């Protein structure tokens, strides 16, 4: 049982909820905080204190003293279009909002908060389109989610349900996990490519990182050397220096690893935050207008991750090209001995297409957007859009990493009787558990998708 608590929700717990349908509940501390926030709201309203979205209109109508019908707040903002969130995404989004409500700063009624928790545990899957948020609260997707609740909404319930970045945060948590899987695939591909290429391991030695400790470099270099340990490659490189896609790989992958970590830390911050506007602070009897719904930090971190992974992808594609070239690898052209067969050559085209798409998706979303709400909302963080495109980018990195692993395994096979490292031997065995050696042409897409599914199911995690 996962507990939503004022101390926050770990990304790993959110993933258990999203990917493994783990049940969840509020901790007793969270229930107390939610009740205290709601009681403060009721008391302030009774005292005549103006509270945005409760005694006033919303957005440009903030200057209008009204008592909004809370049920109409999600109803009028359910304007999303585009693809529908799948089951895992729905659970991640709902868990992220429940984590925010557990802070007790929203003023939501215990009944409405419990209704959202019950929706999560019921397994129901409301239709939630994901296009429509500007990143200054994910109102559109959260509004669609809120329409599935079968309880009366009073007080500040409607606003509390939709005024949050739970879609960006929930999908951002999935992005972190997926990016980590992608980097595992690329790390495994690099190590196996080193075996197939008979690369020089000098740039990965500890002294290289000591001389210039670039972020993440030492960790990635140590991981590669550990995978290669026990093999003969360290003493038998073919060249004094290899192409940059080999030599610089751990520097580049280290930078990407740092980018993932930066996003992870921001998502964990959000999962332990009460970012509501207005926030109800029971200990100071305060209704505080905030700008904590702004998502710029999330958008920039996800953009940075996409840019970092685009550089990782270019190096992966170049290593594939070097393995396929007899002039560079000293192996049969396209890694097949049969005359007249295309071998691995066609997979390089797929890799090239993937790199083109990855480069496109790495382009940032413009900071300038069309102002809305009578130009009151004249800036947009755009976190959800950035997270969505970066998840598409990560999927393509996984496919590209799968291609590198397939090509590298074929190169290893063609090297004959070489002694692999203990880790690279296990990587080779894992690839061969999904993809057979290529001795005559067959459909490569089946192989790539089989290995990508294996990676996405954490098949490489026990090895790495």
Coordinates of C-alpha atoms in Angstrom, one line a residue:
X1 CA 0.0 0.0 0.0
X2 CA 1.4 3.4 -1.1
X3 CA 0.7 6.3 1.3
X4 CA 0.1 9.9 0.2
X5 CA 1.7 11.9 2.9
X6 CA 2.8 15.5 3.6
X7 CA 6.4 14.3 3.4
X8 CA 5.9 13.8 -0.3
X9 CA 5.7 10.8 -2.8
X10 CA 8.8 9.1 -4.1
X11 CA 9.0 8.7 -7.9
X12 CA 9.5 4.9 -7.3
X13 CA 6.1 4.8 -5.4
X14 CA 4.4 6.7 -8.2
X15 CA 5.8 4.2 -10.7
X16 CA 4.4 1.3 -8.6
X17 CA 1.0 3.0 -8.8
X18 CA 1.2 3.7 -12.5
X19 CA 2.9 0.6 -13.8
X20 CA 1.9 -2.1 -11.3
X21 CA -1.5 -0.9 -10.2
X22 CA -0.4 -0.6 -6.6
X23 CA -3.3 0.6 -4.3
X24 CA -2.9 3.8 -2.3
X25 CA -4.3 5.7 0.6
X26 CA -3.9 9.0 2.5
X27 CA -1.8 8.8 5.6
X28 CA -3.4 9.9 8.8
X29 CA -1.2 13.0 8.8
X30 CA -2.4 13.8 5.2
X31 CA -6.0 13.4 6.2
X32 CA -5.5 15.8 9.1
X33 CA -3.8 18.4 7.0
X34 CA -6.6 18.2 4.3
X35 CA -9.3 18.6 6.9
X36 CA -7.4 21.5 8.5
X37 CA -7.0 23.3 5.2
X38 CA -10.7 22.8 4.4
X39 CA -11.8 24.1 7.8
X40 CA -9.7 27.2 7.4
X41 CA -11.3 27.8 4.0
X42 CA -14.8 27.6 5.5
X43 CA -13.8 29.9 8.4
X44 CA -12.2 32.5 6.1
X45 CA -15.3 32.5 3.8
X46 CA -17.6 32.9 6.8
X47 CA -15.5 35.9 7.9
X48 CA -15.8 37.6 4.5
X49 CA -12.2 37.2 3.4
X50 CA -11.9 37.4 -0.4
X51 CA -10.5 34.2 -1.8
X52 CA -9.7 33.7 -5.5
X53 CA -11.9 31.2 -7.1
X54 CA -14.1 30.8 -4.1
X55 CA -15.6 34.3 -3.6
X56 CA -14.3 35.7 -6.9
X57 CA -14.4 34.7 -10.5
X58 CA -11.4 33.0 -12.2
X59 CA -8.7 34.4 -14.5
X60 CA -9.7 37.7 -15.9
X61 CA -12.9 37.6 -13.8
X62 CA -10.8 37.9 -10.6
X63 CA -12.2 41.4 -10.1
X64 CA -15.8 40.1 -10.0
X65 CA -17.1 39.1 -6.6
X66 CA -19.1 35.9 -7.2
X67 CA -19.4 32.5 -5.6
X68 CA -18.4 30.2 -8.5
X69 CA -20.3 26.9 -8.8
X70 CA -17.4 24.6 -8.2
X71 CA -18.9 21.8 -10.4
X72 CA -18.7 24.3 -13.3
X73 CA -15.0 24.9 -12.9
X74 CA -13.9 21.5 -14.3
X75 CA -16.9 21.3 -16.6
X76 CA -16.1 24.6 -18.4
X77 CA -12.4 23.7 -18.6
X78 CA -12.7 20.2 -20.1
X79 CA -11.5 21.5 -23.4
X80 CA -8.7 19.0 -24.2
X81 CA -8.0 17.5 -27.6
X82 CA -5.5 15.1 -29.0
X83 CA -4.5 11.6 -27.9
X84 CA -6.0 10.1 -24.7
X85 CA -3.9 9.3 -21.7
X86 CA -3.4 5.5 -21.4
X87 CA -3.9 3.6 -18.2
X88 CA -0.4 4.1 -16.8
X89 CA -0.5 7.8 -17.6
X90 CA -3.9 8.3 -16.0
X91 CA -2.6 6.6 -12.8
X92 CA 0.5 8.7 -12.8
X93 CA -1.4 11.9 -13.3
X94 CA -3.9 11.0 -10.6
X95 CA -1.2 10.0 -8.2
X96 CA 0.6 13.3 -8.7
X97 CA -2.5 15.3 -7.9
X98 CA -3.2 13.2 -4.8
X99 CA 0.4 13.8 -3.7
X100 CA -0.3 17.5 -3.9
X101 CA -3.6 17.3 -2.1
X102 CA -1.8 15.4 0.7
X103 CA 0.1 18.6 1.5
X104 CA -3.2 20.0 2.9
X105 CA -2.7 23.4 1.2
X106 CA -5.5 23.2 -1.4
X107 CA -8.6 23.7 0.8
X108 CA -10.3 20.8 -0.9
X109 CA -13.0 19.0 1.1
X110 CA -12.1 15.6 2.5
X111 CA -15.0 14.2 0.6
X112 CA -13.7 15.4 -2.8
X113 CA -10.1 14.3 -2.0
X114 CA -11.4 10.8 -1.1
X115 CA -13.4 10.7 -4.3
X116 CA -10.2 11.2 -6.3
X117 CA -8.4 8.6 -4.3
X118 CA -11.3 6.2 -4.8
X119 CA -11.1 6.8 -8.6
X120 CA -7.5 5.8 -8.6
X121 CA -8.1 2.6 -6.6
X122 CA -11.2 1.7 -8.7
X123 CA -9.1 1.1 -11.8
X124 CA -11.6 3.1 -13.9
X125 CA -10.1 4.9 -16.9
X126 CA -11.7 8.3 -17.7
X127 CA -11.1 9.7 -21.1
X128 CA -8.4 12.4 -20.6
X129 CA -7.1 14.1 -23.7
X130 CA -3.6 15.5 -23.2
X131 CA -3.4 18.6 -25.4
X132 CA -4.7 21.8 -23.9
X133 CA -2.4 22.8 -21.1
X134 CA -0.1 25.8 -21.3
X135 CA 1.8 24.8 -18.2
X136 CA 0.3 27.4 -15.9
X137 CA -1.7 24.6 -14.3
X138 CA -2.7 21.6 -16.4
X139 CA -6.4 22.6 -16.2
X140 CA -7.7 20.9 -19.3
X141 CA -6.5 17.3 -18.6
X142 CA -7.3 17.6 -14.9
X143 CA -10.7 19.0 -15.7
X144 CA -11.5 15.9 -17.8
X145 CA -10.2 13.7 -15.0
X146 CA -12.4 15.5 -12.4
X147 CA -15.5 14.9 -14.5
X148 CA -15.3 11.3 -13.5
X149 CA -15.9 12.1 -9.8
X150 CA -19.4 11.3 -8.6
X151 CA -19.6 13.7 -5.6
X152 CA -20.9 17.2 -5.2
X153 CA -18.1 19.8 -5.4
X154 CA -18.3 22.7 -2.9
X155 CA -16.1 25.3 -1.3
X156 CA -12.9 25.2 -3.4
X157 CA -13.2 21.6 -4.7
X158 CA -13.4 22.4 -8.4
X159 CA -10.5 24.8 -8.4
X160 CA -8.4 22.5 -6.2
X161 CA -8.9 19.6 -8.6
X162 CA -7.9 21.4 -11.8
X163 CA -5.4 24.1 -10.6
X164 CA -2.2 22.1 -10.5
X165 CA 0.5 20.7 -12.8
X166 CA -0.3 17.1 -12.0
X167 CA -0.3 16.0 -15.6
X168 CA 3.2 17.5 -16.2
X169 CA 4.4 16.1 -12.9
X170 CA 2.9 12.6 -13.4
X171 CA 4.1 12.2 -17.0
X172 CA 7.4 13.8 -16.0
X173 CA 7.9 11.0 -13.5
X174 CA 7.3 8.5 -16.2
X175 CA 9.7 10.4 -18.4
X176 CA 12.5 10.1 -15.8
X177 CA 12.0 6.4 -15.6
X178 CA 11.9 6.0 -19.4
X179 CA 15.0 8.1 -19.9
X180 CA 16.9 6.0 -17.4
X181 CA 15.9 2.9 -19.3
X182 CA 17.0 4.6 -22.6
X183 CA 20.4 5.4 -21.1
X184 CA 20.7 1.8 -19.8
X185 CA 20.2 0.7 -23.4
X186 CA 22.8 3.1 -24.7
X187 CA 25.3 2.2 -22.0
X188 CA 24.9 -1.5 -22.8
X189 CA 25.2 -0.7 -26.5
X190 CA 28.4 1.3 -26.0
X191 CA 30.0 -1.5 -24.0
X192 CA 29.0 -4.2 -26.6
X193 CA 30.1 -2.0 -29.4
X194 CA 33.5 -1.6 -27.8
X195 CA 33.7 -5.4 -27.8
X196 CA 32.6 -5.7 -31.5
X197 CA 34.8 -2.8 -32.6
X198 CA 37.8 -3.9 -30.4
X199 CA 37.9 -0.3 -29.1
X200 CA 40.7 1.4 -27.2
X201 CA 39.5 1.8 -23.5
X202 CA 42.1 4.4 -22.6
X203 CA 39.6 7.4 -22.5
X204 CA 37.5 5.5 -19.9
X205 CA 40.3 5.0 -17.4
X206 CA 39.9 6.7 -14.0
X207 CA 42.8 9.1 -14.7
X208 CA 40.8 10.7 -17.6
X209 CA 38.0 11.7 -15.3
X210 CA 40.4 12.9 -12.6
X211 CA 42.1 15.2 -15.1
X212 CA 38.8 16.8 -16.1
X213 CA 35.9 15.7 -13.9
X214 CA 33.0 16.5 -16.2
X215 CA 29.6 15.8 -14.7
X216 CA 28.7 12.2 -14.9
X217 CA 31.8 11.1 -16.8
X218 CA 33.5 9.1 -14.1
X219 CA 30.3 7.2 -13.3
X220 CA 29.7 6.3 -16.9
X221 CA 33.3 5.4 -17.5
X222 CA 33.4 3.2 -14.4
X223 CA 30.2 1.5 -15.6
X224 CA 31.6 0.7 -19.0
X225 CA 34.9 -0.7 -17.5
X226 CA 32.9 -2.8 -15.1
X227 CA 30.9 -4.4 -17.9
X228 CA 34.1 -5.1 -19.8
X229 CA 36.0 -6.4 -16.8
X230 CA 37.3 -10.0 -17.1
X231 CA 37.6 -9.8 -20.9
X232 CA 40.6 -9.4 -23.1
X233 CA 39.7 -6.1 -24.7
X234 CA 41.7 -3.9 -22.3
X235 CA 45.0 -5.5 -23.6
X236 CA 44.0 -5.9 -27.2
X237 CA 42.7 -2.6 -28.8
X238 CA 43.0 -2.4 -32.6
X239 CA 43.9 1.3 -32.7
X240 CA 45.8 3.9 -30.7
X241 CA 42.7 6.2 -31.0
X242 CA 39.1 5.5 -32.0
X243 CA 36.5 7.8 -33.6
X244 CA 35.0 10.4 -31.2
X245 CA 31.7 8.5 -31.0
X246 CA 33.6 5.9 -29.0
X247 CA 36.2 8.1 -27.3
X248 CA 33.8 10.8 -26.0
X249 CA 30.9 8.5 -25.3
X250 CA 31.1 8.5 -21.5
X251 CA 31.5 12.3 -21.4
X252 CA 28.3 12.7 -23.5
X253 CA 26.4 10.0 -21.7
X254 CA 27.5 11.5 -18.4
X255 CA 26.0 14.8 -19.4
X256 CA 22.7 13.1 -20.2
X257 CA 22.8 11.2 -16.9
X258 CA 23.1 14.5 -15.2
X259 CA 20.2 15.9 -17.1
X260 CA 18.0 13.0 -16.0
X261 CA 19.0 13.5 -12.4
X262 CA 18.2 17.2 -12.6
X263 CA 14.7 16.4 -13.9
X264 CA 14.3 13.7 -11.2
X265 CA 15.1 16.2 -8.5
X266 CA 12.5 18.7 -9.7
X267 CA 9.8 16.1 -10.1
X268 CA 10.5 14.9 -6.5
X269 CA 10.3 18.5 -5.4
X270 CA 6.9 18.8 -7.0
X271 CA 5.7 15.5 -5.5
X272 CA 6.4 17.0 -2.0
X273 CA 4.9 20.4 -2.7
X274 CA 1.6 22.2 -2.2
X275 CA 1.6 24.4 -5.2
X276 CA -2.0 25.5 -5.1
X277 CA -3.3 29.0 -5.8
X278 CA -4.5 30.2 -3.5
X279 CA -2.8 28.1 -0.8
X280 CA -4.6 27.6 2.5
X281 CA -2.0 27.7 5.3
X282 CA -3.8 26.5 8.4
X283 CA -0.9 27.1 10.9
X284 CA -1.0 30.9 10.0
X285 CA -4.7 31.1 9.2
X286 CA -3.7 32.4 5.8
X287 CA -5.1 32.3 2.2
X288 CA -2.0 33.1 0.1
X289 CA -2.0 33.9 -3.6
X290 CA 0.9 32.2 -5.2
X291 CA 2.6 31.7 -8.6
X292 CA 3.7 28.1 -7.7
X293 CA 1.7 26.8 -10.6
X294 CA 4.4 28.1 -13.0
X295 CA 6.2 25.2 -14.7
X296 CA 9.2 26.9 -16.3
X297 CA 11.7 24.9 -14.2
X298 CA 10.1 21.6 -15.4
X299 CA 10.0 22.7 -19.0
X300 CA 13.6 23.7 -19.0
X301 CA 14.8 20.5 -17.3
X302 CA 12.9 18.4 -19.8
X303 CA 14.2 20.5 -22.7
X304 CA 17.7 20.0 -21.4
X305 CA 17.2 16.2 -21.2
X306 CA 16.0 16.1 -24.8
X307 CA 19.0 18.1 -26.0
X308 CA 21.4 15.8 -24.1
X309 CA 19.8 12.7 -25.4
X310 CA 20.0 14.0 -29.0
X311 CA 23.8 14.1 -28.7
X312 CA 23.8 10.6 -27.2
X313 CA 21.8 9.5 -30.2
X314 CA 24.2 10.9 -32.8
X315 CA 27.1 9.0 -31.2
X316 CA 25.1 5.8 -31.1
X317 CA 24.3 6.1 -34.8
X318 CA 27.9 6.8 -35.6
X319 CA 29.1 3.7 -33.8
X320 CA 26.6 1.7 -35.8
X321 CA 28.0 3.1 -39.0
X322 CA 31.6 2.3 -37.9
X323 CA 30.7 -1.3 -37.1
X324 CA 29.0 -1.7 -40.5
X325 CA 32.0 -0.2 -42.4
X326 CA 34.7 -2.8 -43.3
X327 CA 37.2 0.1 -43.6
X328 CA 36.6 1.1 -40.0
X329 CA 35.7 -2.2 -38.3
X330 CA 37.7 -4.7 -40.4
X331 CA 34.6 -6.9 -40.4
X332 CA 32.5 -8.1 -43.4
X333 CA 30.5 -5.2 -45.0
X334 CA 27.1 -4.7 -43.3
X335 CA 28.1 -7.6 -40.9
X336 CA 27.0 -10.4 -43.1
X337 CA 29.0 -13.0 -45.0
X338 CA 26.4 -14.1 -47.5
X339 CA 26.8 -12.4 -50.9
X340 CA 23.8 -10.5 -52.1
X341 CA 22.3 -10.1 -48.7
X342 CA 21.6 -6.6 -47.2
X343 CA 22.6 -7.7 -43.7
X344 CA 22.5 -4.9 -41.2
X345 CA 22.7 -2.1 -43.8
X346 CA 18.9 -1.4 -43.8
X347 CA 18.9 -1.0 -40.0
X348 CA 21.3 1.9 -40.5
X349 CA 18.7 3.7 -42.5
X350 CA 16.2 3.2 -39.7
X351 CA 18.8 4.6 -37.3
X352 CA 19.4 7.6 -39.5
X353 CA 15.7 8.3 -39.6
X354 CA 15.5 8.0 -35.9
X355 CA 18.3 10.5 -35.4
X356 CA 16.5 13.0 -37.7
X357 CA 13.4 12.7 -35.6
X358 CA 15.3 12.9 -32.4
X359 CA 17.0 16.1 -33.6
X360 CA 13.6 17.6 -34.5
X361 CA 12.1 16.7 -31.2
X362 CA 15.1 18.2 -29.3
X363 CA 14.2 21.6 -30.7
X364 CA 12.7 23.7 -27.9
X365 CA 9.1 24.8 -27.7
X366 CA 9.0 28.6 -28.0
X367 CA 8.7 30.6 -24.8
X368 CA 6.3 33.0 -26.6
X369 CA 2.7 31.9 -26.7
X370 CA -0.6 33.5 -27.5
X371 CA -1.9 35.2 -24.3
X372 CA -5.2 34.1 -23.0
X373 CA -7.8 35.1 -20.4
X374 CA -8.0 38.7 -21.6
X375 CA -4.2 38.7 -21.6
X376 CA -4.1 38.1 -17.8
X377 CA -2.3 34.8 -18.6
X378 CA 0.3 36.4 -20.8
X379 CA 3.1 33.8 -20.3
X380 CA 3.1 30.0 -20.5
X381 CA 5.6 27.5 -19.1
X382 CA 4.5 24.8 -21.5
X383 CA 5.8 21.9 -19.3
X384 CA 3.3 19.4 -20.4
X385 CA 4.0 19.9 -24.1
X386 CA 7.7 19.7 -23.5
X387 CA 7.4 16.5 -21.4
X388 CA 5.2 14.9 -24.1
X389 CA 7.6 15.6 -26.9
X390 CA 10.6 14.5 -24.8
X391 CA 8.9 11.2 -24.1
X392 CA 8.5 10.7 -27.9
X393 CA 12.2 11.5 -28.2
X394 CA 13.1 9.0 -25.5
X395 CA 11.1 6.2 -27.2
X396 CA 13.2 6.8 -30.4
X397 CA 16.4 6.6 -28.3
X398 CA 15.3 3.2 -27.0
X399 CA 14.7 2.0 -30.6
X400 CA 18.1 3.4 -31.7
X401 CA 19.8 1.8 -28.7
X402 CA 18.1 -1.5 -29.6
X403 CA 19.6 -1.2 -33.1
X404 CA 23.1 -0.6 -31.7
X405 CA 22.8 -3.6 -29.5
X406 CA 21.7 -5.8 -32.4
X407 CA 24.5 -4.5 -34.6
X408 CA 27.1 -4.8 -31.9
X409 CA 26.0 -8.4 -31.0
X410 CA 26.4 -9.3 -34.7
X411 CA 29.9 -7.8 -34.8
X412 CA 30.9 -9.7 -31.7
X413 CA 29.7 -12.9 -33.3
X414 CA 31.9 -12.2 -36.4
X415 CA 34.9 -11.6 -34.3
X416 CA 35.1 -15.3 -33.5
X417 CA 36.5 -16.6 -30.3
X418 CA 37.1 -13.4 -28.3
X419 CA 36.9 -13.4 -24.5
X420 CA 34.2 -10.9 -23.6
X421 CA 33.9 -9.1 -20.3
X422 CA 31.6 -10.6 -17.7
X423 CA 29.1 -7.8 -18.2
X424 CA 29.3 -7.7 -22.0
X425 CA 28.9 -11.4 -22.2
X426 CA 25.6 -11.1 -20.3
X427 CA 24.5 -8.3 -22.5
X428 CA 25.3 -10.4 -25.6
X429 CA 23.3 -13.3 -24.1
X430 CA 20.4 -10.9 -23.3
X431 CA 20.3 -9.6 -26.9
X432 CA 20.5 -13.2 -28.2
X433 CA 17.6 -14.2 -26.0
X434 CA 15.4 -11.8 -28.1
X435 CA 17.2 -11.6 -31.4
X436 CA 18.9 -14.4 -33.3
X437 CA 22.2 -14.1 -35.1
X438 CA 21.7 -12.9 -38.7
X439 CA 23.0 -15.3 -41.3
X440 CA 20.4 -14.4 -44.0
X441 CA 18.1 -11.5 -44.5
X442 CA 14.9 -11.2 -42.5
X443 CA 12.6 -8.5 -41.1
X444 CA 14.7 -6.3 -38.8
X445 CA 11.7 -4.4 -37.4
X446 CA 10.6 -7.5 -35.5
X447 CA 14.0 -7.8 -33.9
X448 CA 14.2 -4.1 -33.0
X449 CA 10.7 -4.0 -31.4
X450 CA 11.3 -7.3 -29.5
X451 CA 14.5 -5.9 -28.0
X452 CA 13.0 -2.5 -27.3
X453 CA 10.1 -4.2 -25.4
X454 CA 12.7 -6.2 -23.4
X455 CA 14.5 -3.0 -22.5
X456 CA 11.2 -1.2 -21.5
X457 CA 10.4 -4.2 -19.2
X458 CA 13.7 -3.6 -17.4
X459 CA 15.4 -6.6 -19.0
X460 CA 18.8 -4.9 -18.9
X461 CA 18.5 -3.6 -15.4
X462 CA 19.8 -6.7 -13.6
X463 CA 22.9 -6.7 -15.9
X464 CA 23.7 -3.0 -15.5

